[in-house]
mmCIF file of C-alpha atoms and ligand atoms in Angstrom:
data_model
loop_
_atom_site.group_PDB
_atom_site.id
_atom_site.type_symbol
_atom_site.label_atom_id
_atom_site.label_comp_id
_atom_site.label_asym_id
_atom_site.label_seq_id
_atom_site.Cartn_x
_atom_site.Cartn_y
_atom_site.Cartn_z
ATOM 1 C CA LEU A 1 -135.406 -115.355 -126.981
ATOM 2 C CA LYS A 2 -136.646 -112.758 -124.457
ATOM 3 C CA GLU A 3 -134.774 -114.643 -121.706
ATOM 4 C CA LYS A 4 -131.617 -114.574 -123.772
ATOM 5 C CA ILE A 5 -131.970 -110.861 -124.427
ATOM 6 C CA ARG A 6 -132.491 -110.130 -120.712
ATOM 7 C CA GLU A 7 -129.453 -112.273 -119.936
ATOM 8 C CA ILE A 8 -127.247 -110.336 -122.346
ATOM 9 C CA GLU A 9 -128.577 -106.992 -121.097
ATOM 10 C CA THR A 10 -127.960 -107.926 -117.452
ATOM 11 C CA SER A 11 -124.451 -109.207 -118.051
ATOM 12 C CA ILE A 12 -123.514 -106.135 -120.032
ATOM 13 C CA SER A 13 -125.145 -103.686 -117.603
ATOM 14 C CA GLN A 14 -123.041 -105.006 -114.714
ATOM 15 C CA LYS A 15 -119.862 -103.574 -116.193
ATOM 16 C CA TYR A 16 -121.020 -100.937 -118.669
ATOM 17 C CA PRO A 17 -123.736 -98.287 -118.796
ATOM 18 C CA PRO A 18 -127.079 -99.884 -119.798
ATOM 19 C CA VAL A 19 -127.316 -100.728 -123.496
ATOM 20 C CA LYS A 20 -130.556 -101.352 -125.401
ATOM 21 C CA PHE A 21 -130.772 -104.571 -127.369
ATOM 22 C CA LEU A 22 -131.260 -103.935 -131.099
ATOM 23 C CA SER A 23 -131.947 -106.605 -133.681
ATOM 24 C CA GLU A 24 -129.313 -106.922 -136.411
ATOM 25 C CA LYS A 25 -131.621 -105.232 -138.897
ATOM 26 C CA ASP A 26 -131.924 -102.107 -136.706
ATOM 27 C CA ARG A 27 -128.357 -102.053 -135.400
ATOM 28 C CA LYS A 28 -126.099 -99.630 -137.322
ATOM 29 C CA ARG A 29 -122.320 -99.613 -137.609
ATOM 30 C CA ILE A 30 -121.434 -96.028 -136.763
ATOM 31 C CA LEU A 31 -118.106 -94.221 -137.074
ATOM 32 C CA ILE A 32 -117.447 -91.155 -134.911
ATOM 33 C CA THR A 33 -114.298 -89.264 -135.880
ATOM 34 C CA GLY A 34 -113.082 -87.143 -132.968
ATOM 35 C CA GLY A 35 -115.140 -89.408 -130.696
ATOM 36 C CA ALA A 36 -112.690 -89.167 -127.782
ATOM 37 C CA GLY A 37 -113.328 -85.413 -127.544
ATOM 38 C CA PHE A 38 -115.922 -83.491 -125.576
ATOM 39 C CA VAL A 39 -118.915 -83.579 -127.963
ATOM 40 C CA GLY A 40 -117.959 -86.862 -129.672
ATOM 41 C CA SER A 41 -117.745 -88.832 -126.429
ATOM 42 C CA HIS A 42 -121.294 -87.786 -125.439
ATOM 43 C CA LEU A 43 -122.469 -88.800 -128.886
ATOM 44 C CA ALA A 44 -120.710 -92.173 -128.458
ATOM 45 C CA ASP A 45 -122.611 -92.654 -125.167
ATOM 46 C CA LYS A 46 -125.949 -91.917 -126.807
ATOM 47 C CA LEU A 47 -125.363 -94.220 -129.775
ATOM 48 C CA MET A 48 -123.939 -97.035 -127.615
ATOM 49 C CA MET A 49 -126.874 -96.840 -125.191
ATOM 50 C CA ASP A 50 -129.251 -96.942 -128.176
ATOM 51 C CA GLY A 51 -127.695 -100.326 -129.039
ATOM 52 C CA HIS A 52 -125.540 -99.480 -132.078
ATOM 53 C CA GLU A 53 -121.994 -100.582 -132.902
ATOM 54 C CA VAL A 54 -119.701 -97.597 -132.467
ATOM 55 C CA THR A 55 -116.185 -97.110 -133.796
ATOM 56 C CA VAL A 56 -114.349 -94.079 -132.449
ATOM 57 C CA VAL A 57 -111.440 -92.788 -134.502
ATOM 58 C CA ASP A 58 -109.244 -90.176 -132.841
ATOM 59 C CA ASN A 59 -105.628 -88.990 -132.921
ATOM 60 C CA PHE A 60 -105.905 -87.738 -129.279
ATOM 61 C CA PHE A 61 -104.741 -84.223 -130.129
ATOM 62 C CA THR A 62 -107.337 -82.712 -127.781
ATOM 63 C CA GLY A 63 -109.366 -85.831 -126.975
ATOM 64 C CA ARG A 64 -108.707 -88.318 -124.184
ATOM 65 C CA LYS A 65 -109.183 -92.050 -123.681
ATOM 66 C CA ARG A 66 -110.748 -91.210 -120.298
ATOM 67 C CA ASN A 67 -113.772 -89.727 -122.082
ATOM 68 C CA VAL A 68 -114.711 -93.133 -123.525
ATOM 69 C CA GLU A 69 -112.953 -95.509 -121.105
ATOM 70 C CA HIS A 70 -116.303 -96.733 -119.728
ATOM 71 C CA TRP A 71 -116.939 -98.466 -123.092
ATOM 72 C CA ILE A 72 -113.536 -100.039 -123.642
ATOM 73 C CA GLY A 73 -113.924 -103.815 -123.929
ATOM 74 C CA HIS A 74 -117.642 -103.669 -124.797
ATOM 75 C CA GLU A 75 -118.393 -105.879 -127.785
ATOM 76 C CA ASN A 76 -120.187 -103.024 -129.611
ATOM 77 C CA PHE A 77 -117.333 -100.561 -129.117
ATOM 78 C CA GLU A 78 -114.011 -99.994 -130.823
ATOM 79 C CA LEU A 79 -111.427 -97.241 -130.316
ATOM 80 C CA ILE A 80 -108.905 -96.617 -133.097
ATOM 81 C CA ASN A 81 -105.913 -94.295 -132.829
ATOM 82 C CA HIS A 82 -105.899 -92.765 -136.297
ATOM 83 C CA ASP A 83 -105.426 -89.355 -137.922
ATOM 84 C CA VAL A 84 -108.203 -88.533 -140.407
ATOM 85 C CA VAL A 85 -105.670 -86.789 -142.633
ATOM 86 C CA GLU A 86 -104.673 -90.349 -143.568
ATOM 87 C CA PRO A 87 -107.208 -92.499 -145.481
ATOM 88 C CA LEU A 88 -109.304 -94.928 -143.483
ATOM 89 C CA TYR A 89 -110.720 -98.184 -144.807
ATOM 90 C CA ILE A 90 -113.528 -99.594 -142.690
ATOM 91 C CA GLU A 91 -117.115 -100.711 -143.330
ATOM 92 C CA VAL A 92 -119.801 -98.526 -141.722
ATOM 93 C CA ASP A 93 -123.413 -97.405 -142.221
ATOM 94 C CA GLN A 94 -123.140 -93.883 -140.793
ATOM 95 C CA ILE A 95 -120.339 -91.391 -140.158
ATOM 96 C CA TYR A 96 -120.349 -88.541 -137.630
ATOM 97 C CA HIS A 97 -117.350 -86.464 -138.671
ATOM 98 C CA LEU A 98 -116.246 -84.401 -135.665
ATOM 99 C CA ALA A 99 -112.457 -84.670 -135.847
ATOM 100 C CA SER A 100 -111.038 -81.152 -135.548
ATOM 101 C CA PRO A 101 -109.685 -78.989 -132.762
ATOM 102 C CA ALA A 102 -112.526 -76.691 -131.655
ATOM 103 C CA SER A 103 -111.183 -73.905 -129.442
ATOM 104 C CA PRO A 104 -109.176 -70.917 -130.758
ATOM 105 C CA PRO A 105 -105.949 -71.751 -128.813
ATOM 106 C CA ASN A 106 -106.127 -75.359 -130.025
ATOM 107 C CA TYR A 107 -106.856 -74.638 -133.680
ATOM 108 C CA MET A 108 -104.351 -71.763 -133.810
ATOM 109 C CA TYR A 109 -101.625 -73.957 -132.275
ATOM 110 C CA ASN A 110 -100.903 -75.496 -135.694
ATOM 111 C CA PRO A 111 -102.990 -73.706 -138.349
ATOM 112 C CA ILE A 112 -101.677 -75.847 -141.212
ATOM 113 C CA LYS A 113 -102.641 -79.029 -139.382
ATOM 114 C CA THR A 114 -106.089 -77.539 -138.651
ATOM 115 C CA LEU A 115 -106.517 -76.852 -142.371
ATOM 116 C CA LYS A 116 -105.367 -80.351 -143.303
ATOM 117 C CA THR A 117 -107.718 -81.951 -140.754
ATOM 118 C CA ASN A 118 -110.732 -80.006 -141.993
ATOM 119 C CA THR A 119 -109.977 -80.302 -145.721
ATOM 120 C CA ILE A 120 -108.025 -83.536 -146.370
ATOM 121 C CA GLY A 121 -109.643 -85.196 -143.336
ATOM 122 C CA THR A 122 -113.147 -84.319 -144.553
ATOM 123 C CA LEU A 123 -112.270 -85.416 -148.104
ATOM 124 C CA ASN A 124 -111.127 -88.786 -146.736
ATOM 125 C CA MET A 125 -114.339 -89.245 -144.743
ATOM 126 C CA LEU A 126 -116.482 -88.271 -147.742
ATOM 127 C CA GLY A 127 -114.515 -90.740 -149.864
ATOM 128 C CA LEU A 128 -115.214 -93.409 -147.271
ATOM 129 C CA ALA A 129 -118.919 -92.452 -147.191
ATOM 130 C CA LYS A 130 -119.080 -92.706 -150.976
ATOM 131 C CA ARG A 131 -117.365 -96.126 -151.103
ATOM 132 C CA VAL A 132 -119.518 -97.747 -148.432
ATOM 133 C CA GLY A 133 -122.751 -95.827 -149.123
ATOM 134 C CA ALA A 134 -122.834 -94.301 -145.636
ATOM 135 C CA ARG A 135 -124.605 -91.094 -144.598
ATOM 136 C CA LEU A 136 -122.201 -88.466 -143.208
ATOM 137 C CA LEU A 137 -122.828 -85.695 -140.694
ATOM 138 C CA LEU A 138 -120.269 -82.897 -140.542
ATOM 139 C CA ALA A 139 -119.842 -81.050 -137.251
ATOM 140 C CA SER A 140 -119.512 -77.525 -138.617
ATOM 141 C CA THR A 141 -119.506 -74.332 -136.612
ATOM 142 C CA SER A 142 -120.967 -70.876 -136.082
ATOM 143 C CA GLU A 143 -117.491 -69.698 -137.108
ATOM 144 C CA VAL A 144 -118.505 -70.147 -140.775
ATOM 145 C CA TYR A 145 -120.367 -66.844 -140.202
ATOM 146 C CA GLY A 146 -117.106 -65.159 -139.112
ATOM 147 C CA ASP A 147 -117.908 -61.812 -137.430
ATOM 148 C CA PRO A 148 -121.549 -61.762 -138.572
ATOM 149 C CA GLU A 149 -123.241 -58.607 -139.819
ATOM 150 C CA VAL A 150 -126.715 -60.126 -139.492
ATOM 151 C CA HIS A 151 -128.440 -61.096 -136.210
ATOM 152 C CA PRO A 152 -129.625 -63.656 -135.422
ATOM 153 C CA GLN A 153 -127.824 -65.914 -137.897
ATOM 154 C CA ARG A 154 -130.048 -68.000 -140.177
ATOM 155 C CA GLU A 155 -128.769 -71.005 -142.134
ATOM 156 C CA ASP A 156 -128.946 -69.010 -145.408
ATOM 157 C CA TYR A 157 -126.599 -66.234 -144.207
ATOM 158 C CA TRP A 158 -123.260 -66.511 -146.077
ATOM 159 C CA GLY A 159 -121.073 -65.036 -143.393
ATOM 160 C CA HIS A 160 -118.332 -62.433 -143.004
ATOM 161 C CA VAL A 161 -114.977 -64.181 -142.647
ATOM 162 C CA ASN A 162 -111.464 -62.748 -142.864
ATOM 163 C CA PRO A 163 -109.763 -65.341 -145.124
ATOM 164 C CA ILE A 164 -106.227 -64.502 -143.949
ATOM 165 C CA GLY A 165 -106.775 -63.687 -140.267
ATOM 166 C CA PRO A 166 -105.680 -65.789 -137.275
ATOM 167 C CA ARG A 167 -109.020 -67.664 -137.133
ATOM 168 C CA ALA A 168 -109.094 -68.402 -140.880
ATOM 169 C CA CYS A 169 -107.539 -71.895 -140.619
ATOM 170 C CA TYR A 170 -110.635 -73.018 -138.714
ATOM 171 C CA ASP A 171 -113.344 -70.790 -140.231
ATOM 172 C CA GLU A 172 -112.261 -71.345 -143.828
ATOM 173 C CA GLY A 173 -111.371 -74.990 -143.129
ATOM 174 C CA LYS A 174 -114.954 -75.628 -141.996
ATOM 175 C CA ARG A 175 -116.360 -73.608 -144.916
ATOM 176 C CA VAL A 176 -114.417 -75.780 -147.377
ATOM 177 C CA ALA A 177 -115.538 -78.883 -145.454
ATOM 178 C CA GLU A 178 -119.176 -77.797 -145.935
ATOM 179 C CA THR A 179 -118.528 -77.114 -149.642
ATOM 180 C CA MET A 180 -117.025 -80.594 -150.005
ATOM 181 C CA CYS A 181 -120.065 -82.187 -148.365
ATOM 182 C CA TYR A 182 -122.442 -80.507 -150.797
ATOM 183 C CA ALA A 183 -120.194 -81.302 -153.799
ATOM 184 C CA TYR A 184 -120.157 -84.995 -152.835
ATOM 185 C CA MET A 185 -123.913 -84.880 -152.395
ATOM 186 C CA LYS A 186 -124.576 -83.245 -155.786
ATOM 187 C CA GLN A 187 -121.922 -85.058 -157.820
ATOM 188 C CA GLU A 188 -121.751 -88.462 -156.128
ATOM 189 C CA GLY A 189 -125.127 -88.766 -154.389
ATOM 190 C CA VAL A 190 -123.589 -89.077 -150.904
ATOM 191 C CA GLU A 191 -126.192 -88.357 -148.208
ATOM 192 C CA VAL A 192 -124.834 -85.527 -146.059
ATOM 193 C CA ARG A 193 -125.950 -83.463 -143.074
ATOM 194 C CA VAL A 194 -124.234 -80.332 -141.764
ATOM 195 C CA ALA A 195 -124.728 -79.124 -138.179
ATOM 196 C CA ARG A 196 -123.414 -75.623 -137.382
ATOM 197 C CA ILE A 197 -122.737 -75.873 -133.682
ATOM 198 C CA PHE A 198 -122.409 -72.701 -131.570
ATOM 199 C CA ASN A 199 -120.117 -72.304 -128.552
ATOM 200 C CA THR A 200 -120.859 -75.354 -126.403
ATOM 201 C CA PHE A 201 -119.961 -76.355 -122.882
ATOM 202 C CA GLY A 202 -120.592 -79.174 -120.452
ATOM 203 C CA PRO A 203 -118.913 -81.982 -118.521
ATOM 204 C CA ARG A 204 -115.897 -83.526 -120.313
ATOM 205 C CA MET A 205 -114.897 -80.295 -121.991
ATOM 206 C CA HIS A 206 -111.176 -79.810 -121.664
ATOM 207 C CA MET A 207 -110.336 -77.656 -118.637
ATOM 208 C CA ASN A 208 -107.555 -75.927 -120.559
ATOM 209 C CA ASP A 209 -109.669 -75.572 -123.668
ATOM 210 C CA GLY A 210 -109.071 -71.820 -123.531
ATOM 211 C CA ARG A 211 -112.646 -70.830 -124.297
ATOM 212 C CA VAL A 212 -114.790 -68.486 -122.329
ATOM 213 C CA VAL A 213 -116.754 -70.963 -120.158
ATOM 214 C CA SER A 214 -113.818 -73.200 -119.237
ATOM 215 C CA ASN A 215 -111.580 -70.162 -118.588
ATOM 216 C CA PHE A 216 -114.077 -68.426 -116.310
ATOM 217 C CA ILE A 217 -114.921 -71.571 -114.319
ATOM 218 C CA LEU A 218 -111.282 -72.512 -113.839
ATOM 219 C CA GLN A 219 -110.283 -68.948 -112.941
ATOM 220 C CA ALA A 220 -113.166 -68.656 -110.437
ATOM 221 C CA LEU A 221 -112.367 -72.048 -108.857
ATOM 222 C CA GLN A 222 -108.689 -71.150 -108.524
ATOM 223 C CA GLY A 223 -109.337 -67.628 -107.216
ATOM 224 C CA GLU A 224 -107.716 -65.991 -110.265
ATOM 225 C CA GLY A 225 -109.039 -62.957 -112.145
ATOM 226 C CA LEU A 226 -111.717 -63.640 -114.766
ATOM 227 C CA THR A 227 -110.293 -62.500 -118.113
ATOM 228 C CA VAL A 228 -113.018 -60.586 -119.920
ATOM 229 C CA SER A 229 -111.605 -59.622 -123.293
ATOM 230 C CA ILE A 230 -114.755 -58.117 -124.723
ATOM 231 C CA ILE A 231 -117.578 -56.416 -122.859
ATOM 232 C CA CYS A 232 -120.069 -55.498 -125.553
ATOM 233 C CA TYR A 233 -120.215 -59.032 -126.910
ATOM 234 C CA ILE A 234 -123.628 -60.590 -126.833
ATOM 235 C CA PHE A 235 -123.370 -64.265 -126.623
ATOM 236 C CA TYR A 236 -125.584 -67.236 -127.133
ATOM 237 C CA ILE A 237 -124.844 -70.508 -125.423
ATOM 238 C CA TYR A 238 -125.731 -73.925 -126.638
ATOM 239 C CA ILE A 239 -125.258 -76.453 -123.883
ATOM 240 C CA TYR A 240 -124.186 -79.941 -124.711
ATOM 241 C CA MET A 241 -125.108 -82.304 -121.949
ATOM 242 C CA CYS A 242 -125.943 -85.971 -121.763
ATOM 243 C CA THR A 243 -127.150 -87.138 -124.928
ATOM 244 C CA TYR A 244 -128.441 -84.486 -127.275
ATOM 245 C CA PHE A 245 -127.499 -81.039 -128.419
ATOM 246 C CA LYS A 246 -129.365 -78.869 -125.979
ATOM 247 C CA GLY A 247 -129.245 -75.229 -125.146
ATOM 248 C CA ASN A 248 -130.709 -72.120 -123.761
ATOM 249 C CA PRO A 249 -131.937 -69.375 -126.070
ATOM 250 C CA GLU A 250 -130.607 -66.455 -124.075
ATOM 251 C CA GLU A 251 -128.118 -63.791 -124.984
ATOM 252 C CA HIS A 252 -125.587 -62.594 -122.433
ATOM 253 C CA THR A 253 -122.716 -60.187 -122.525
ATOM 254 C CA ILE A 254 -119.388 -61.760 -121.618
ATOM 255 C CA LEU A 255 -119.258 -59.501 -118.563
ATOM 256 C CA GLU A 256 -122.658 -60.749 -117.345
ATOM 257 C CA PHE A 257 -121.439 -64.240 -117.956
ATOM 258 C CA ALA A 258 -118.292 -63.698 -115.875
ATOM 259 C CA LYS A 259 -120.404 -62.384 -112.986
ATOM 260 C CA LEU A 260 -122.847 -65.283 -113.257
ATOM 261 C CA ILE A 261 -120.094 -67.946 -113.189
ATOM 262 C CA ARG A 262 -118.293 -66.206 -110.336
ATOM 263 C CA GLY A 263 -121.545 -66.214 -108.341
ATOM 264 C CA LEU A 264 -122.304 -69.879 -109.064
ATOM 265 C CA VAL A 265 -118.784 -70.917 -108.051
ATOM 266 C CA GLY A 266 -119.033 -68.739 -104.921
ATOM 267 C CA SER A 267 -115.699 -67.104 -105.747
ATOM 268 C CA ARG A 268 -114.279 -63.675 -104.899
ATOM 269 C CA SER A 269 -112.159 -63.464 -108.058
ATOM 270 C CA GLU A 270 -111.892 -60.008 -109.556
ATOM 271 C CA ILE A 271 -112.932 -59.337 -113.135
ATOM 272 C CA LEU A 272 -110.061 -58.249 -115.378
ATOM 273 C CA SER A 273 -110.446 -56.408 -118.659
ATOM 274 C CA LEU A 274 -108.198 -57.669 -121.485
ATOM 275 C CA PRO A 275 -107.671 -56.130 -124.937
ATOM 276 C CA GLU A 276 -109.958 -57.573 -127.614
ATOM 277 C CA ALA A 277 -108.512 -60.424 -129.706
ATOM 278 C CA GLN A 278 -108.091 -59.916 -133.487
ATOM 279 C CA ASP A 279 -111.193 -60.813 -135.566
ATOM 280 C CA ASP A 280 -113.128 -61.850 -132.452
ATOM 281 C CA PRO A 281 -116.838 -61.950 -133.438
ATOM 282 C CA GLN A 282 -118.797 -59.187 -131.677
ATOM 283 C CA ARG A 283 -122.074 -61.027 -131.463
ATOM 284 C CA ARG A 284 -123.419 -64.472 -132.295
ATOM 285 C CA ASN A 285 -126.920 -65.735 -131.903
ATOM 286 C CA PRO A 286 -128.455 -68.564 -133.929
ATOM 287 C CA ASP A 287 -131.920 -68.406 -135.385
ATOM 288 C CA ILE A 288 -133.188 -71.860 -134.407
ATOM 289 C CA SER A 289 -136.654 -71.592 -135.978
ATOM 290 C CA LYS A 290 -135.785 -73.983 -138.848
ATOM 291 C CA ALA A 291 -134.339 -76.611 -136.479
ATOM 292 C CA LYS A 292 -137.487 -76.299 -134.379
ATOM 293 C CA LEU A 293 -139.817 -76.656 -137.352
ATOM 294 C CA LEU A 294 -138.007 -79.445 -139.233
ATOM 295 C CA LEU A 295 -136.334 -81.414 -136.430
ATOM 296 C CA GLY A 296 -138.567 -80.543 -133.487
ATOM 297 C CA TRP A 297 -135.355 -79.482 -131.749
ATOM 298 C CA GLU A 298 -135.279 -76.817 -129.097
ATOM 299 C CA PRO A 299 -133.102 -76.002 -126.113
ATOM 300 C CA VAL A 300 -134.097 -77.711 -122.877
ATOM 301 C CA VAL A 301 -131.259 -77.346 -120.368
ATOM 302 C CA PRO A 302 -131.467 -74.080 -118.391
ATOM 303 C CA LEU A 303 -128.236 -72.063 -118.435
ATOM 304 C CA GLU A 304 -127.552 -72.201 -114.690
ATOM 305 C CA GLU A 305 -128.199 -75.959 -114.511
ATOM 306 C CA GLY A 306 -125.697 -76.529 -117.339
ATOM 307 C CA LEU A 307 -123.135 -74.256 -115.709
ATOM 308 C CA ASN A 308 -123.540 -75.951 -112.314
ATOM 309 C CA LYS A 309 -122.958 -79.394 -113.866
ATOM 310 C CA THR A 310 -119.863 -78.096 -115.651
ATOM 311 C CA ILE A 311 -118.579 -76.482 -112.439
ATOM 312 C CA ASP A 312 -119.067 -79.804 -110.572
ATOM 313 C CA TYR A 313 -117.167 -81.621 -113.299
ATOM 314 C CA PHE A 314 -114.279 -79.126 -113.164
ATOM 315 C CA ARG A 315 -114.117 -79.395 -109.349
ATOM 316 C CA LYS A 316 -113.786 -83.188 -109.628
ATOM 317 C CA GLU A 317 -111.171 -82.856 -112.384
ATOM 318 C CA LEU A 318 -109.076 -80.522 -110.217
ATOM 319 C CA GLU A 319 -109.319 -83.024 -107.337
ATOM 320 C CA TYR A 320 -108.360 -85.854 -109.680
ATOM 321 C CA GLN A 321 -105.333 -83.889 -110.912
ATOM 322 C CA ALA A 322 -104.261 -83.027 -107.367
ATOM 323 C CA ASN A 323 -104.482 -86.687 -106.324
ATOM 324 C CA ASN A 324 -102.620 -87.975 -109.376
ATOM 325 C CA GLN A 325 -99.908 -85.373 -109.792
ATOM 326 C CA TYR A 326 -97.043 -87.694 -108.776
ATOM 327 C CA ILE A 327 -98.151 -90.659 -110.904
HETATM 328 P P1 LIG B 1 -112.641 -81.576 -128.879
HETATM 329 O O1 LIG B 1 -111.337 -80.914 -129.102
HETATM 330 O O2 LIG B 1 -112.995 -81.978 -127.495
HETATM 331 O O3 LIG B 1 -112.822 -82.837 -129.824
HETATM 332 C C1 LIG B 1 -112.261 -82.943 -131.102
HETATM 333 C C2 LIG B 1 -111.689 -84.334 -131.239
HETATM 334 O O4 LIG B 1 -111.116 -84.480 -132.559
HETATM 335 C C3 LIG B 1 -110.578 -84.607 -130.238
HETATM 336 O O5 LIG B 1 -110.800 -85.850 -129.612
HETATM 337 C C4 LIG B 1 -109.316 -84.619 -131.097
HETATM 338 O O6 LIG B 1 -108.301 -85.419 -130.544
HETATM 339 C C5 LIG B 1 -109.852 -85.132 -132.414
HETATM 340 N N1 LIG B 1 -109.030 -84.768 -133.580
HETATM 341 C C6 LIG B 1 -108.520 -83.559 -133.897
HETATM 342 N N2 LIG B 1 -107.820 -83.637 -135.042
HETATM 343 C C7 LIG B 1 -107.894 -84.930 -135.465
HETATM 344 C C8 LIG B 1 -107.367 -85.636 -136.558
HETATM 345 N N3 LIG B 1 -106.607 -85.023 -137.490
HETATM 346 N N4 LIG B 1 -107.637 -86.954 -136.678
HETATM 347 C C9 LIG B 1 -108.389 -87.600 -135.737
HETATM 348 N N5 LIG B 1 -108.904 -86.983 -134.664
HETATM 349 C C10 LIG B 1 -108.665 -85.657 -134.535
HETATM 350 O O7 LIG B 1 -113.741 -80.577 -129.471
HETATM 351 P P2 LIG B 1 -115.318 -80.637 -129.410
HETATM 352 O O8 LIG B 1 -115.749 -79.435 -128.688
HETATM 353 O O9 LIG B 1 -115.781 -81.967 -128.969
HETATM 354 O O10 LIG B 1 -115.679 -80.437 -130.959
HETATM 355 C C11 LIG B 1 -116.079 -81.504 -131.788
HETATM 356 C C12 LIG B 1 -116.475 -80.970 -133.152
HETATM 357 O O11 LIG B 1 -117.533 -80.025 -133.021
HETATM 358 C C13 LIG B 1 -115.336 -80.269 -133.885
HETATM 359 O O12 LIG B 1 -115.395 -80.595 -135.257
HETATM 360 C C14 LIG B 1 -115.638 -78.799 -133.701
HETATM 361 O O13 LIG B 1 -115.132 -78.032 -134.755
HETATM 362 C C15 LIG B 1 -117.158 -78.814 -133.661
HETATM 363 N N6 LIG B 1 -117.676 -77.667 -132.909
HETATM 364 C C16 LIG B 1 -117.550 -77.629 -131.543
HETATM 365 C C17 LIG B 1 -118.001 -76.505 -130.877
HETATM 366 C C18 LIG B 1 -117.894 -76.388 -129.378
HETATM 367 O O14 LIG B 1 -118.237 -75.344 -128.838
HETATM 368 N N7 LIG B 1 -117.466 -77.399 -128.656
HETATM 369 C C19 LIG B 1 -118.582 -75.438 -131.578
HETATM 370 C C20 LIG B 1 -118.671 -75.528 -132.955
HETATM 371 C C21 LIG B 1 -118.231 -76.648 -133.605
HETATM 372 N N1 LIG B 2 -113.453 -64.536 -123.975
HETATM 373 C C1 LIG B 2 -113.232 -63.794 -122.851
HETATM 374 N N2 LIG B 2 -112.391 -64.277 -121.899
HETATM 375 C C2 LIG B 2 -111.765 -65.492 -121.997
HETATM 376 C C3 LIG B 2 -112.003 -66.260 -123.156
HETATM 377 C C4 LIG B 2 -112.850 -65.748 -124.125
HETATM 378 O O1 LIG B 2 -113.770 -62.706 -122.714
HETATM 379 O O2 LIG B 2 -111.006 -65.871 -121.059
HETATM 380 C C5 LIG B 2 -114.383 -64.030 -125.010
HETATM 381 C C6 LIG B 2 -113.765 -64.052 -126.410
HETATM 382 O O3 LIG B 2 -113.026 -62.875 -126.636
HETATM 383 C C7 LIG B 2 -115.015 -64.164 -127.286
HETATM 384 C C8 LIG B 2 -115.998 -64.954 -126.411
HETATM 385 O O4 LIG B 2 -115.500 -64.896 -125.076
HETATM 386 O O5 LIG B 2 -115.563 -62.886 -127.553
HETATM 387 C C9 LIG B 2 -116.127 -66.425 -126.852
HETATM 388 O O6 LIG B 2 -114.833 -66.899 -127.101
HETATM 389 P P1 LIG B 2 -114.373 -68.399 -126.992
HETATM 390 O O7 LIG B 2 -112.874 -68.406 -126.995
HETATM 391 O O8 LIG B 2 -115.092 -69.066 -125.882
HETATM 392 O O9 LIG B 2 -114.866 -69.162 -128.292
HETATM 393 P P2 LIG B 2 -115.210 -68.874 -129.807
HETATM 394 O O10 LIG B 2 -116.700 -68.979 -129.796
HETATM 395 O O11 LIG B 2 -114.713 -67.507 -130.174
HETATM 396 O O12 LIG B 2 -114.543 -69.973 -130.517
#
């Protein structure tokens, strides 16, 4: 049997990243909605390399096949073009529900669609979880705190959200999604987990995402002005890299951040001051003591290391685009 296992591992590792062999009893069938996006594709890598069967469901609104192309054809991997606003009938053991645009320009592009994705889409995934008895994790957000009045933000803070402002489609959409998760847990016994992710960056994030890290890196690489729209903002960065949620428990003003990225890129871009966007949170900073105590989780990737890896990725993406512009 050991020979056979080694044989399978070798044959698979020649074409794909190395995958652990798991016995059928330990191997889970895992659905990742939004798995062709930035965070979801890293999660797909981790779960595939751990030896599970992974189904990625994505409508490719902001995600790309390129993010998961290294798994296409692997017997443990499936990619389905599907919109979670429509029901989905598959058999799985676990669901990671990430499908939703994440950056302000993307979620404001079509606010009604953002609301449908986070409400109807989440309802569909909870219905699926209930039918098949799967555990579901919802990728929620620090935006459920709105423009917080309490610092740092603990899990039991209820937030300060403008329900009719330009960010409401996302903030309120995620708040309803969380409410749905807990209703399905209490009423139907569905096992749920909610992760409130803070502003995250790393390789595979969309270059035109429109968020602060991608904007500053791209602007610095292209010699354009860095658009600082808020200078008193104190900011906490969670870095997503490789396989786990990782981060660096430091606060920085956006201006400091612009200077840091400009220095790391080695750019001479000037720093431009833009008017503040409506309802932009002034300060966000998670209290991670509960995650540390209960999950043993704490940030491990230093800020500059994470930024340098993201800068390298963006450089390669720009080269790739330049070389493929006439295709
Ligand atoms: P992303 O835009 O890279 O990925 C989202 C994925 O969901 C994309 O592949 C997109 O095509 C897909 N999607 C969107 N609407 C869909 C729909 N209706 N049906 C099927 N697929 C759909 O964003 P990300 O940064 O990887 O974020 C993933 C999740 O994490 C999101 O739920 C987001 O709200 C949450 N989150 C991310 C951050 C962050 O900083 N990246 C912060 C807080 C929360
Ligand atoms: N920001 C900025 N310049 C940019 C983009 C964003 O100063 O080019 C600021 C923005 O006003 C906000 C912070 O950076 O205060 C984080 O915004 P981002 O769009 O990255 O994400 P959010 O966490 O608000 O979804």
